[in-house]
């Protein structure tokens, strides 16, 4: 990895306001800050480079604020820890908003810092300081961060930064935002404030469930004839992963996993039924057969149940384990529908799993025999057309991942849920959280950064639309030498929306053959490999045949392992794996 090294540093003691802020960032434990530079934080920038020597935290230079935030998002997906991001006054925040929304919906911790001012109008430089100062900058993003503050002194900044770090990493996690006045950063400090004892301001432990609620849930589950376990937004820890497996085994519970969430249960386990995005006939049947459903913070439980039972009159008993209500507000509807629950445990899903496992083991004493594998491994029928089908692509990537420790960071929208395999919590990292297209490149770089040194190959599969919106992120990966393999599922279109237009036309008796207008990204066709090469990455393709795809993936993996950023342009058929329930007409 490459980090820029400053020269001729003088070993002077901290003497400027921003030196103190930088020291607190280090004390908090930030390894990296991603940023696009800006004069509003030139004081802080100088402190990070010339006072701290661009180490702990080290700067990662992005070409767009959305990339900077998405990188922090991907990093937190792997580590569960926050990365720092510094944004330039109001304009930098404006560029970053969608990525912050994605991170918020994905419940990842992130420490965002920004700047404004001078708030003292008499000290403003003409013009620029006025347009880059706002009365309430955080108002731009307050609806989708956990906490913000604009401290008026260094002492207050220390407290604000500690609180922000504590709040961001207290589950349910999320981004926080602290704004520093330029004058506070650029003022000389005579008697520097002492650094706070950061260890005494650690995040709270996850919320544990009340013992009587655990006992009641365990009784319901032990009595169940056909329990169904739905692990959703759970942590990446291996202990929690093993406890989840043990809980399913002790209950003899069948398990479903969700393509929107990161790997939560081994897909090869005999109790694992399937991975879903929207329910299929087969997955609806599994729900209909169950008598007790245990959701471990399953994303959109109500919406899932409504795909099986049209009303909330669900015959199965529901146990909902989620602390998510702690961060809901009235602006974002990312809390989804309100699920019926016979037992509602406002608690962390991993902490609850550990408690439930102990109680179930106490009640049951012996572990039921595991069923024989109920599902044969998904068979892949190669597409007959000359194009590479979405299943072919998923099959080839899965084949590559099967040969070496791989983290599949993201997958394209057409990726078949049933084709996803994972047997370790880091095998797959789930979705972007907020459905904001354009975060794929940034999230993947941040995840790849966090995966360095683990021996894992970071692979990401991005739609051409998603890729292009974040394409300049490749330069950051190349500059900082963060190895990553990007597979572009290039259907030459914002294809998701072609299907919406087709649906509209059919519903209205209009010609569906016009669905491509305002959607196709072709003529001129993008030279994706050249876009990669132009930024210092390796560009391969376009790949149009399956055999060639397998070969190219293998060679790309070798180059990624050698430290390169590699992009493969794969021409895939414009098709989605059925079912595409999100193309339903409202009320369907
Ligand atoms: C910021 C943003 N703009 C627009 C959309 C609407 N949208 C959802 S999916 C999609 C198409 C994405 O294209 P691509 O990544 O190529 O995936 P494909 O559907 O072609 O597989 C669009 C435009 C969105 N979700 N987010
Ligand atoms: Mg596309």
Coordinates of C-alpha atoms and ligand atoms in Angstrom, one line a residue:
X1 CA 0.0 0.0 0.0
X2 CA 1.2 3.5 -0.7
X3 CA 0.8 6.5 1.7
X4 CA 2.3 9.8 0.9
X5 CA 5.2 10.7 3.2
X6 CA 5.9 14.4 4.2
X7 CA 9.5 15.6 4.5
X8 CA 11.4 18.1 6.7
X9 CA 9.0 17.8 9.6
X10 CA 10.0 19.9 12.6
X11 CA 9.5 18.2 15.9
X12 CA 7.6 21.2 17.4
X13 CA 4.9 20.7 20.1
X14 CA 1.3 21.2 19.0
X15 CA 0.7 24.9 18.7
X16 CA -2.3 25.4 16.5
X17 CA -6.0 24.7 17.2
X18 CA -6.1 22.1 14.4
X19 CA -3.1 20.3 15.8
X20 CA -5.1 19.4 18.8
X21 CA -8.0 18.2 16.7
X22 CA -5.7 16.0 14.7
X23 CA -4.2 14.6 17.9
X24 CA -7.7 13.7 19.1
X25 CA -8.3 11.9 15.8
X26 CA -5.2 9.8 16.5
X27 CA -6.2 9.2 20.1
X28 CA -9.6 7.9 18.9
X29 CA -7.7 5.4 16.9
X30 CA -8.4 6.5 13.3
X31 CA -6.1 4.7 10.9
X32 CA -7.2 6.5 7.8
X33 CA -9.1 9.6 6.7
X34 CA -10.5 9.8 3.2
X35 CA -10.9 13.2 1.8
X36 CA -11.1 15.6 -1.1
X37 CA -9.2 18.8 -0.1
X38 CA -10.7 22.1 0.7
X39 CA -9.7 25.5 2.2
X40 CA -12.3 25.2 4.9
X41 CA -10.1 22.6 6.6
X42 CA -6.7 23.7 5.4
X43 CA -5.6 24.2 9.1
X44 CA -6.6 20.6 9.9
X45 CA -5.1 19.3 6.7
X46 CA -1.8 21.0 7.6
X47 CA -1.9 19.4 11.1
X48 CA -2.5 16.0 9.7
X49 CA 0.4 16.3 7.3
X50 CA 3.0 18.4 9.1
X51 CA 2.1 17.8 12.7
X52 CA 1.2 14.1 12.7
X53 CA 3.3 13.2 9.6
X54 CA 0.3 11.8 7.6
X55 CA 0.2 8.7 9.8
X56 CA -2.5 7.5 12.2
X57 CA -4.5 8.8 10.5
X58 CA -3.1 8.6 6.9
X59 CA -4.9 10.4 4.1
X60 CA -6.6 8.6 1.3
X61 CA -7.1 11.0 -1.6
X62 CA -10.5 10.7 -3.3
X63 CA -11.5 12.5 -6.5
X64 CA -15.1 12.8 -5.4
X65 CA -16.6 13.2 -1.9
X66 CA -19.1 10.4 -2.6
X67 CA -16.1 8.1 -3.1
X68 CA -14.5 9.2 0.1
X69 CA -17.6 8.4 2.1
X70 CA -18.3 5.1 0.3
X71 CA -14.7 4.0 1.0
X72 CA -15.3 4.5 4.7
X73 CA -18.5 2.6 4.3
X74 CA -16.8 -0.4 2.8
X75 CA -14.0 -0.3 5.4
X76 CA -16.6 -0.4 8.2
X77 CA -18.4 -3.3 6.5
X78 CA -15.3 -5.4 7.0
X79 CA -13.9 -4.2 10.3
X80 CA -17.0 -2.9 12.1
X81 CA -14.8 0.1 12.9
X82 CA -15.1 3.7 11.7
X83 CA -12.8 5.3 9.2
X84 CA -12.6 9.1 9.2
X85 CA -13.8 11.3 6.3
X86 CA -13.1 15.0 6.0
X87 CA -15.5 17.0 3.8
X88 CA -15.0 20.6 2.5
X89 CA -17.6 22.9 4.0
X90 CA -21.1 22.8 2.5
X91 CA -20.1 21.9 -1.1
X92 CA -18.2 18.8 0.0
X93 CA -21.1 17.7 2.1
X94 CA -23.5 18.2 -0.8
X95 CA -21.4 15.9 -3.0
X96 CA -21.3 13.3 -0.3
X97 CA -24.9 13.0 0.7
X98 CA -26.0 9.9 -1.1
X99 CA -23.1 7.9 0.2
X100 CA -23.8 9.0 3.7
X101 CA -27.4 7.9 3.2
X102 CA -26.2 4.5 2.1
X103 CA -23.9 4.1 5.1
X104 CA -26.7 5.2 7.4
X105 CA -29.1 2.7 6.0
X106 CA -26.4 0.0 6.3
X107 CA -25.9 0.9 9.9
X108 CA -22.1 1.3 9.7
X109 CA -20.0 3.5 12.0
X110 CA -18.3 6.4 10.3
X111 CA -16.6 9.6 11.7
X112 CA -17.2 12.5 9.3
X113 CA -15.5 15.8 10.0
X114 CA -16.2 19.0 8.2
X115 CA -15.5 22.7 8.4
X116 CA -17.2 26.1 7.9
X117 CA -16.8 29.7 8.6
X118 CA -15.4 31.8 9.9
X119 CA -18.7 32.0 11.8
X120 CA -17.4 35.5 12.9
X121 CA -18.5 37.3 9.7
X122 CA -15.9 40.1 10.3
X123 CA -13.1 37.6 9.7
X124 CA -14.4 36.2 6.4
X125 CA -12.4 36.5 3.3
X126 CA -14.4 38.2 0.5
X127 CA -16.9 36.1 -1.4
X128 CA -15.6 32.5 -1.0
X129 CA -15.9 32.4 2.8
X130 CA -19.4 33.7 2.5
X131 CA -20.6 31.2 0.0
X132 CA -19.0 28.4 2.0
X133 CA -20.4 29.2 5.3
X134 CA -23.9 28.1 6.4
X135 CA -25.9 28.7 9.5
X136 CA -26.6 25.0 10.1
X137 CA -24.4 23.0 7.8
X138 CA -25.3 19.6 9.3
X139 CA -29.0 20.3 8.4
X140 CA -28.0 19.0 5.0
X141 CA -27.6 15.5 6.3
X142 CA -29.1 15.5 9.8
X143 CA -31.9 13.1 8.8
X144 CA -29.5 10.3 8.0
X145 CA -26.7 10.6 10.5
X146 CA -26.8 9.7 14.2
X147 CA -25.5 12.9 15.7
X148 CA -23.8 16.2 14.7
X149 CA -22.2 19.1 16.5
X150 CA -20.4 22.4 15.7
X151 CA -18.3 23.0 18.8
X152 CA -17.2 26.6 19.6
X153 CA -14.0 25.9 21.3
X154 CA -11.2 23.3 21.4
X155 CA -12.3 21.9 24.7
X156 CA -15.8 21.5 23.3
X157 CA -14.4 19.9 20.2
X158 CA -12.7 17.2 22.2
X159 CA -15.9 16.4 23.9
X160 CA -17.8 16.5 20.6
X161 CA -15.3 14.2 18.9
X162 CA -15.4 11.7 21.7
X163 CA -19.2 11.7 21.8
X164 CA -19.4 11.4 18.0
X165 CA -17.0 8.4 18.2
X166 CA -19.0 6.8 21.0
X167 CA -22.4 7.4 19.3
X168 CA -21.2 6.2 15.8
X169 CA -19.9 2.9 17.2
X170 CA -22.8 2.2 19.6
X171 CA -25.1 -0.3 17.8
X172 CA -27.1 0.3 15.8
X173 CA -24.1 2.1 14.3
X174 CA -24.1 5.1 11.9
X175 CA -22.3 8.1 10.7
X176 CA -21.7 11.2 12.8
X177 CA -20.7 14.7 11.7
X178 CA -18.6 17.3 13.5
X179 CA -18.0 20.8 12.0
X180 CA -14.9 22.8 12.9
X181 CA -14.9 26.6 12.4
X182 CA -11.9 27.7 10.3
X183 CA -10.8 30.2 12.9
X184 CA -10.7 27.6 15.6
X185 CA -8.5 25.5 13.4
X186 CA -6.2 28.3 12.4
X187 CA -5.7 30.0 15.8
X188 CA -2.5 29.7 17.7
X189 CA -2.8 27.9 21.0
X190 CA -0.7 29.1 23.9
X191 CA -1.6 26.4 26.5
X192 CA -2.7 23.3 24.6
X193 CA -5.6 21.4 26.2
X194 CA -4.6 18.1 27.7
X195 CA -5.6 15.1 25.6
X196 CA -8.7 13.3 27.0
X197 CA -8.3 9.7 28.2
X198 CA -10.1 8.2 25.2
X199 CA -10.4 4.7 26.8
X200 CA -12.9 6.2 29.3
X201 CA -15.3 7.2 26.5
X202 CA -15.7 3.9 24.8
X203 CA -18.9 2.9 23.0
X204 CA -21.5 1.2 25.0
X205 CA -21.7 -2.6 24.8
X206 CA -24.5 -3.8 22.5
X207 CA -28.0 -3.9 24.2
X208 CA -28.5 -7.3 25.7
X209 CA -32.0 -8.8 26.0
X210 CA -33.8 -9.1 29.4
X211 CA -33.4 -12.6 30.8
X212 CA -37.1 -13.2 31.1
X213 CA -37.5 -12.3 27.4
X214 CA -34.7 -14.7 26.5
X215 CA -36.4 -17.5 28.5
X216 CA -39.8 -16.8 26.8
X217 CA -38.2 -16.8 23.3
X218 CA -36.3 -20.0 24.1
X219 CA -39.5 -21.8 25.3
X220 CA -41.3 -20.8 22.1
X221 CA -38.4 -22.0 19.9
X222 CA -37.9 -25.3 21.7
X223 CA -41.6 -26.1 21.4
X224 CA -41.7 -25.2 17.7
X225 CA -42.1 -28.1 15.2
X226 CA -40.8 -26.1 12.2
X227 CA -38.8 -23.1 13.3
X228 CA -37.4 -20.8 10.7
X229 CA -34.3 -18.7 11.5
X230 CA -33.8 -15.4 9.6
X231 CA -30.4 -13.9 10.3
X232 CA -30.2 -10.4 8.8
X233 CA -28.1 -7.4 9.9
X234 CA -25.7 -9.3 12.1
X235 CA -22.0 -8.7 12.8
X236 CA -18.9 -10.1 11.0
X237 CA -17.5 -11.8 14.1
X238 CA -16.7 -15.5 13.9
X239 CA -17.9 -16.2 17.4
X240 CA -21.3 -14.9 16.7
X241 CA -21.3 -16.8 13.4
X242 CA -20.5 -20.0 15.2
X243 CA -23.2 -19.3 17.9
X244 CA -25.8 -18.7 15.1
X245 CA -24.9 -22.1 13.6
X246 CA -25.1 -23.8 17.0
X247 CA -28.5 -22.1 17.7
X248 CA -29.9 -23.4 14.4
X249 CA -28.5 -26.8 15.1
X250 CA -29.8 -27.0 18.6
X251 CA -33.3 -26.0 17.4
X252 CA -33.2 -28.0 14.2
X253 CA -34.3 -24.7 12.6
X254 CA -34.2 -24.2 8.9
X255 CA -32.4 -21.0 7.9
X256 CA -32.9 -18.5 5.1
X257 CA -30.4 -15.7 4.3
X258 CA -30.9 -12.4 2.6
X259 CA -28.9 -11.1 -0.4
X260 CA -29.3 -7.5 1.0
X261 CA -27.3 -8.5 4.1
X262 CA -23.7 -9.7 4.4
X263 CA -23.0 -13.4 4.9
X264 CA -24.8 -14.5 8.1
X265 CA -25.0 -18.3 7.9
X266 CA -23.0 -20.9 5.9
X267 CA -24.9 -21.5 2.6
X268 CA -23.5 -25.1 2.5
X269 CA -24.9 -26.0 5.9
X270 CA -27.6 -28.7 5.8
X271 CA -30.1 -26.4 7.6
X272 CA -29.6 -23.6 5.1
X273 CA -32.5 -23.5 2.7
X274 CA -31.7 -20.6 0.3
X275 CA -30.6 -17.0 0.0
X276 CA -33.4 -14.7 -1.1
X277 CA -33.7 -11.1 -2.3
X278 CA -37.4 -11.3 -3.0
X279 CA -39.3 -14.4 -2.2
X280 CA -39.7 -17.2 -4.7
X281 CA -42.5 -19.9 -4.6
X282 CA -40.0 -22.2 -2.9
X283 CA -39.1 -19.7 -0.2
X284 CA -42.8 -18.7 0.3
X285 CA -43.5 -22.4 1.0
X286 CA -40.7 -22.5 3.6
X287 CA -42.4 -19.6 5.4
X288 CA -45.8 -21.1 5.1
X289 CA -44.6 -24.3 6.7
X290 CA -43.0 -22.7 9.7
X291 CA -44.6 -22.3 13.0
X292 CA -42.1 -20.0 14.8
X293 CA -40.0 -17.4 12.9
X294 CA -37.0 -16.0 14.6
X295 CA -35.7 -12.8 13.0
X296 CA -32.3 -11.6 13.9
X297 CA -32.7 -8.1 12.6
X298 CA -33.9 -9.3 9.2
X299 CA -34.1 -6.3 6.8
X300 CA -37.8 -5.6 6.1
X301 CA -39.4 -8.4 8.1
X302 CA -42.9 -7.0 7.5
X303 CA -42.3 -6.7 3.7
X304 CA -41.0 -10.3 3.6
X305 CA -44.0 -11.6 5.6
X306 CA -46.4 -9.7 3.3
X307 CA -45.0 -11.6 0.3
X308 CA -46.2 -14.8 1.9
X309 CA -49.4 -13.7 3.7
X310 CA -51.1 -10.8 2.1
X311 CA -52.2 -9.4 5.5
X312 CA -50.5 -9.1 8.8
X313 CA -52.5 -12.1 10.0
X314 CA -49.5 -14.4 10.1
X315 CA -50.3 -17.8 11.5
X316 CA -46.7 -18.4 12.6
X317 CA -45.4 -17.0 15.9
X318 CA -42.9 -14.2 15.3
X319 CA -39.9 -13.4 17.5
X320 CA -38.3 -10.1 16.4
X321 CA -34.8 -9.4 17.7
X322 CA -33.6 -5.9 16.7
X323 CA -32.3 -2.8 18.3
X324 CA -32.9 -0.9 15.2
X325 CA -35.8 1.1 16.6
X326 CA -33.2 3.1 18.6
X327 CA -32.2 5.0 15.5
X328 CA -35.5 5.5 13.7
X329 CA -36.6 9.0 12.9
X330 CA -39.6 10.4 11.1
X331 CA -37.7 11.4 7.9
X332 CA -36.3 8.1 6.6
X333 CA -38.7 5.2 6.1
X334 CA -35.7 2.8 6.1
X335 CA -37.3 1.2 9.2
X336 CA -39.6 -0.5 6.6
X337 CA -43.1 -1.8 7.5
X338 CA -44.1 -2.6 11.0
X339 CA -43.9 -6.4 11.5
X340 CA -46.3 -8.3 13.8
X341 CA -44.3 -9.8 16.7
X342 CA -45.4 -12.2 19.4
X343 CA -42.2 -11.4 21.2
X344 CA -40.3 -8.2 20.5
X345 CA -36.8 -8.1 21.8
X346 CA -35.2 -4.7 21.5
X347 CA -31.7 -6.0 21.6
X348 CA -28.6 -6.7 19.6
X349 CA -29.0 -9.8 17.4
X350 CA -25.6 -11.3 18.1
X351 CA -25.8 -10.7 21.9
X352 CA -29.3 -12.2 21.8
X353 CA -28.1 -15.3 19.9
X354 CA -25.5 -16.0 22.5
X355 CA -28.1 -15.7 25.3
X356 CA -30.7 -17.8 23.4
X357 CA -28.2 -20.5 22.6
X358 CA -27.4 -21.0 26.3
X359 CA -31.0 -21.1 27.3
X360 CA -32.0 -23.5 24.5
X361 CA -29.1 -25.8 25.4
X362 CA -30.3 -25.7 29.0
X363 CA -33.9 -26.6 28.1
X364 CA -33.1 -29.1 25.4
X365 CA -30.0 -30.9 26.8
X366 CA -29.3 -32.9 23.6
X367 CA -28.8 -31.6 20.1
X368 CA -31.2 -32.9 17.5
X369 CA -29.6 -34.8 14.6
X370 CA -28.9 -32.7 11.6
X371 CA -31.0 -33.4 8.5
X372 CA -29.3 -34.7 5.4
X373 CA -28.7 -31.9 3.1
X374 CA -32.2 -30.9 1.9
X375 CA -31.0 -28.9 -1.1
X376 CA -28.8 -30.1 -3.9
X377 CA -26.2 -27.6 -4.8
X378 CA -27.6 -25.1 -7.3
X379 CA -27.1 -26.4 -10.8
X380 CA -26.1 -23.9 -13.3
X381 CA -27.5 -24.1 -16.8
X382 CA -25.2 -22.2 -19.1
X383 CA -27.2 -19.8 -21.2
X384 CA -27.8 -20.9 -24.8
X385 CA -27.4 -17.5 -26.3
X386 CA -24.0 -16.2 -27.5
X387 CA -24.1 -13.7 -24.6
X388 CA -22.8 -14.3 -21.2
X389 CA -26.0 -14.6 -19.0
X390 CA -26.2 -13.2 -15.5
X391 CA -26.2 -16.8 -14.2
X392 CA -23.1 -17.6 -16.2
X393 CA -21.3 -14.6 -14.8
X394 CA -22.3 -15.5 -11.2
X395 CA -21.3 -19.1 -11.8
X396 CA -17.8 -18.0 -13.1
X397 CA -17.2 -15.6 -10.2
X398 CA -18.4 -18.2 -7.7
X399 CA -16.1 -20.8 -9.3
X400 CA -13.2 -18.4 -8.9
X401 CA -14.2 -17.6 -5.3
X402 CA -14.4 -21.4 -4.6
X403 CA -10.7 -21.8 -5.4
X404 CA -9.3 -19.3 -3.0
X405 CA -10.2 -17.2 0.1
X406 CA -12.4 -14.5 -1.5
X407 CA -14.5 -11.7 -0.3
X408 CA -17.3 -10.9 -2.7
X409 CA -17.8 -7.3 -1.7
X410 CA -20.9 -6.4 -3.8
X411 CA -22.9 -8.0 -6.6
X412 CA -24.8 -6.5 -9.5
X413 CA -28.6 -6.2 -9.4
X414 CA -29.1 -9.1 -11.8
X415 CA -27.0 -11.5 -9.6
X416 CA -29.1 -14.6 -8.9
X417 CA -29.7 -14.8 -5.1
X418 CA -29.6 -18.6 -5.3
X419 CA -26.1 -18.5 -6.7
X420 CA -24.5 -16.9 -3.6
X421 CA -22.2 -19.2 -1.6
X422 CA -20.7 -18.2 1.7
X423 CA -19.1 -20.1 4.5
X424 CA -17.4 -17.4 6.5
X425 CA -18.7 -14.0 7.7
X426 CA -16.3 -12.2 5.4
X427 CA -17.2 -14.2 2.2
X428 CA -19.9 -11.7 1.2
X429 CA -20.5 -8.1 2.4
X430 CA -24.1 -7.5 1.2
X431 CA -25.7 -4.5 -0.3
X432 CA -25.1 -0.7 -0.3
X433 CA -27.8 -0.2 2.4
X434 CA -29.7 2.7 0.8
X435 CA -30.1 1.6 -2.8
X436 CA -28.1 4.6 -4.0
X437 CA -26.5 3.6 -7.2
X438 CA -22.9 4.8 -7.6
X439 CA -21.4 3.6 -4.4
X440 CA -20.1 0.3 -5.7
X441 CA -16.5 1.4 -6.6
X442 CA -16.0 3.3 -3.3
X443 CA -17.5 0.7 -1.1
X444 CA -15.3 -2.0 -2.8
X445 CA -12.1 0.0 -2.4
X446 CA -12.8 0.6 1.3
X447 CA -13.5 -3.1 1.8
X448 CA -10.4 -4.0 -0.1
X449 CA -8.3 -1.7 2.0
X450 CA -9.7 -3.3 5.2
X451 CA -9.0 -6.8 3.8
X452 CA -5.3 -6.2 3.1
X453 CA -3.2 -8.7 4.9
X454 CA -6.0 -11.2 5.5
X455 CA -5.0 -13.3 2.5
X456 CA -8.5 -12.7 1.0
X457 CA -9.0 -11.7 -2.6
X458 CA -11.5 -8.8 -2.8
X459 CA -13.8 -9.2 -5.8
X460 CA -16.7 -7.0 -6.6
X461 CA -19.3 -7.3 -9.4
X462 CA -20.8 -3.9 -10.4
X463 CA -23.4 -2.9 -12.9
X464 CA -22.1 -0.6 -15.7
X465 CA -24.3 2.2 -14.4
X466 CA -23.1 1.8 -10.8
X467 CA -19.5 1.6 -12.0
X468 CA -19.6 4.7 -14.1
X469 CA -21.1 6.9 -11.4
X470 CA -18.1 6.1 -9.1
X471 CA -15.5 5.4 -11.8
X472 CA -13.0 8.0 -10.6
X473 CA -12.6 6.0 -7.4
X474 CA -10.3 3.6 -9.4
X475 CA -7.6 6.3 -9.3
X476 CA -7.7 6.3 -5.5
X477 CA -7.3 2.6 -5.4
X478 CA -4.4 2.7 -7.9
X479 CA -2.7 5.6 -6.2
X480 CA -2.8 4.0 -2.8
X481 CA -2.1 0.5 -4.2
X482 CA -5.1 -1.1 -2.8
X483 CA -5.6 -4.4 -4.7
X484 CA -9.1 -5.1 -5.9
X485 CA -10.7 -7.1 -8.7
X486 CA -13.7 -5.2 -10.2
X487 CA -16.0 -7.2 -12.6
X488 CA -18.3 -4.9 -14.5
X489 CA -21.5 -6.7 -15.4
X490 CA -21.9 -4.5 -18.5
X491 CA -25.3 -4.8 -20.1
X492 CA -24.9 -1.4 -21.7
X493 CA -27.8 -0.1 -19.8
X494 CA -29.5 1.2 -16.6
X495 CA -31.3 -2.1 -17.2
X496 CA -33.2 -2.2 -13.9
X497 CA -35.2 0.8 -15.2
X498 CA -35.7 -0.7 -18.7
X499 CA -37.8 -3.3 -16.9
X500 CA -39.8 -0.5 -15.2
X501 CA -40.5 1.2 -18.5
X502 CA -41.5 -2.1 -20.0
X503 CA -43.9 -2.6 -17.1
X504 CA -45.4 0.8 -17.5
X505 CA -45.8 0.5 -21.3
X506 CA -47.5 -2.9 -21.0
X507 CA -49.8 -1.7 -18.3
X508 CA -50.8 1.2 -20.5
X509 CA -51.1 -0.7 -23.7
X510 CA -48.1 1.2 -25.2
X511 CA -45.2 -0.2 -27.2
X512 CA -42.7 -2.0 -24.7
X513 CA -40.1 -2.0 -27.5
X514 CA -39.3 1.6 -26.5
X515 CA -38.2 0.6 -23.0
X516 CA -34.6 1.3 -23.9
X517 CA -35.0 5.0 -24.6
X518 CA -33.4 7.1 -21.8
X519 CA -31.8 3.9 -20.5
X520 CA -29.2 2.4 -22.8
X521 CA -25.6 3.4 -22.1
X522 CA -24.4 2.6 -25.7
X523 CA -23.6 4.3 -29.0
X524 CA -20.9 5.4 -28.2
X525 CA -20.2 2.3 -26.1
X526 CA -18.0 3.0 -23.1
X527 CA -14.5 1.6 -23.3
X528 CA -14.4 0.4 -19.7
X529 CA -11.0 -1.2 -19.9
X530 CA -9.6 2.1 -21.2
X531 CA -11.2 4.0 -18.3
X532 CA -9.5 1.7 -15.9
X533 CA -6.1 2.0 -17.7
X534 CA -6.4 5.8 -17.8
X535 CA -6.4 5.8 -14.0
X536 CA -3.5 3.4 -13.4
X537 CA -5.6 0.2 -13.1
X538 CA -5.3 -2.9 -15.3
X539 CA -8.2 -2.9 -17.8
X540 CA -9.4 -6.2 -19.4
X541 CA -12.1 -7.0 -21.9
X542 CA -14.6 -6.5 -23.2
X543 CA -15.2 -10.2 -22.6
X544 CA -18.1 -11.7 -24.5
X545 CA -17.7 -15.5 -24.2
X546 CA -18.0 -17.7 -21.2
X547 CA -14.8 -19.7 -21.7
X548 CA -12.9 -16.4 -22.2
X549 CA -14.5 -15.0 -19.0
X550 CA -13.2 -17.9 -16.9
X551 CA -9.7 -17.5 -18.3
X552 CA -9.8 -13.7 -17.8
X553 CA -11.0 -14.0 -14.2
X554 CA -8.2 -16.4 -13.4
X555 CA -5.6 -14.1 -14.8
X556 CA -7.1 -11.1 -13.2
X557 CA -7.1 -12.8 -9.8
X558 CA -3.3 -13.5 -10.2
X559 CA -2.7 -9.8 -11.0
X560 CA -4.9 -8.6 -8.1
X561 CA -2.9 -10.9 -5.8
X562 CA 0.2 -9.2 -7.1
X563 CA -1.2 -5.9 -5.8
X564 CA -3.0 -4.5 -8.9
X565 CA -6.4 -2.9 -9.3
X566 CA -7.9 -4.9 -12.1
X567 CA -11.1 -4.1 -14.0
X568 CA -12.8 -6.6 -16.4
X569 CA -15.5 -5.4 -18.7
X570 CA -17.9 -8.3 -19.1
X571 CA -20.6 -8.0 -21.6
X572 CA -23.6 -9.6 -20.0
X573 CA -27.1 -10.2 -21.5
X574 CA -29.7 -7.6 -20.6
X575 CA -31.7 -9.9 -18.3
X576 CA -32.5 -10.4 -14.7
X577 CA -32.7 -13.5 -12.7
X578 CA -36.4 -14.2 -11.8
X579 CA -38.3 -13.1 -9.8
X580 CA -38.0 -9.3 -10.1
X581 CA -40.6 -8.5 -7.5
X582 CA -39.4 -4.9 -7.2
X583 CA -40.7 -4.4 -10.7
X584 CA -44.2 -5.1 -9.5
X585 CA -46.8 -2.4 -10.0
X586 CA -47.7 -0.8 -6.8
X587 CA -50.4 -2.8 -5.0
X588 CA -49.5 -6.0 -6.8
Ligands
LIG1 C1 -28.5 7.5 -7.3 C2 -29.4 6.7 -8.0 N1 -29.9 7.0 -9.2 C3 -30.8 6.3 -9.8 C4 -31.3 5.1 -9.3 C5 -32.3 4.3 -10.0 N2 -31.7 3.0 -10.4 C6 -31.9 1.9 -9.7 S1 -31.1 0.6 -10.4 C7 -30.6 1.6 -11.7 C8 -29.8 1.0 -12.8 C9 -28.4 0.7 -12.4 O1 -27.7 0.3 -13.6 P1 -26.5 -0.7 -13.5 O2 -25.7 -0.5 -12.3 O3 -25.9 -0.8 -14.8 O4 -27.3 -2.1 -13.2 P2 -28.3 -2.9 -14.2 O5 -29.7 -2.6 -13.7 O6 -28.0 -2.5 -15.6 O7 -28.0 -4.3 -13.9 C10 -31.0 2.9 -11.5 C11 -30.7 4.0 -12.5 C12 -30.8 4.8 -8.0 N3 -31.2 3.7 -7.3 N4 -29.9 5.6 -7.4
LIG2 MG1 -26.3 -2.0 -16.5

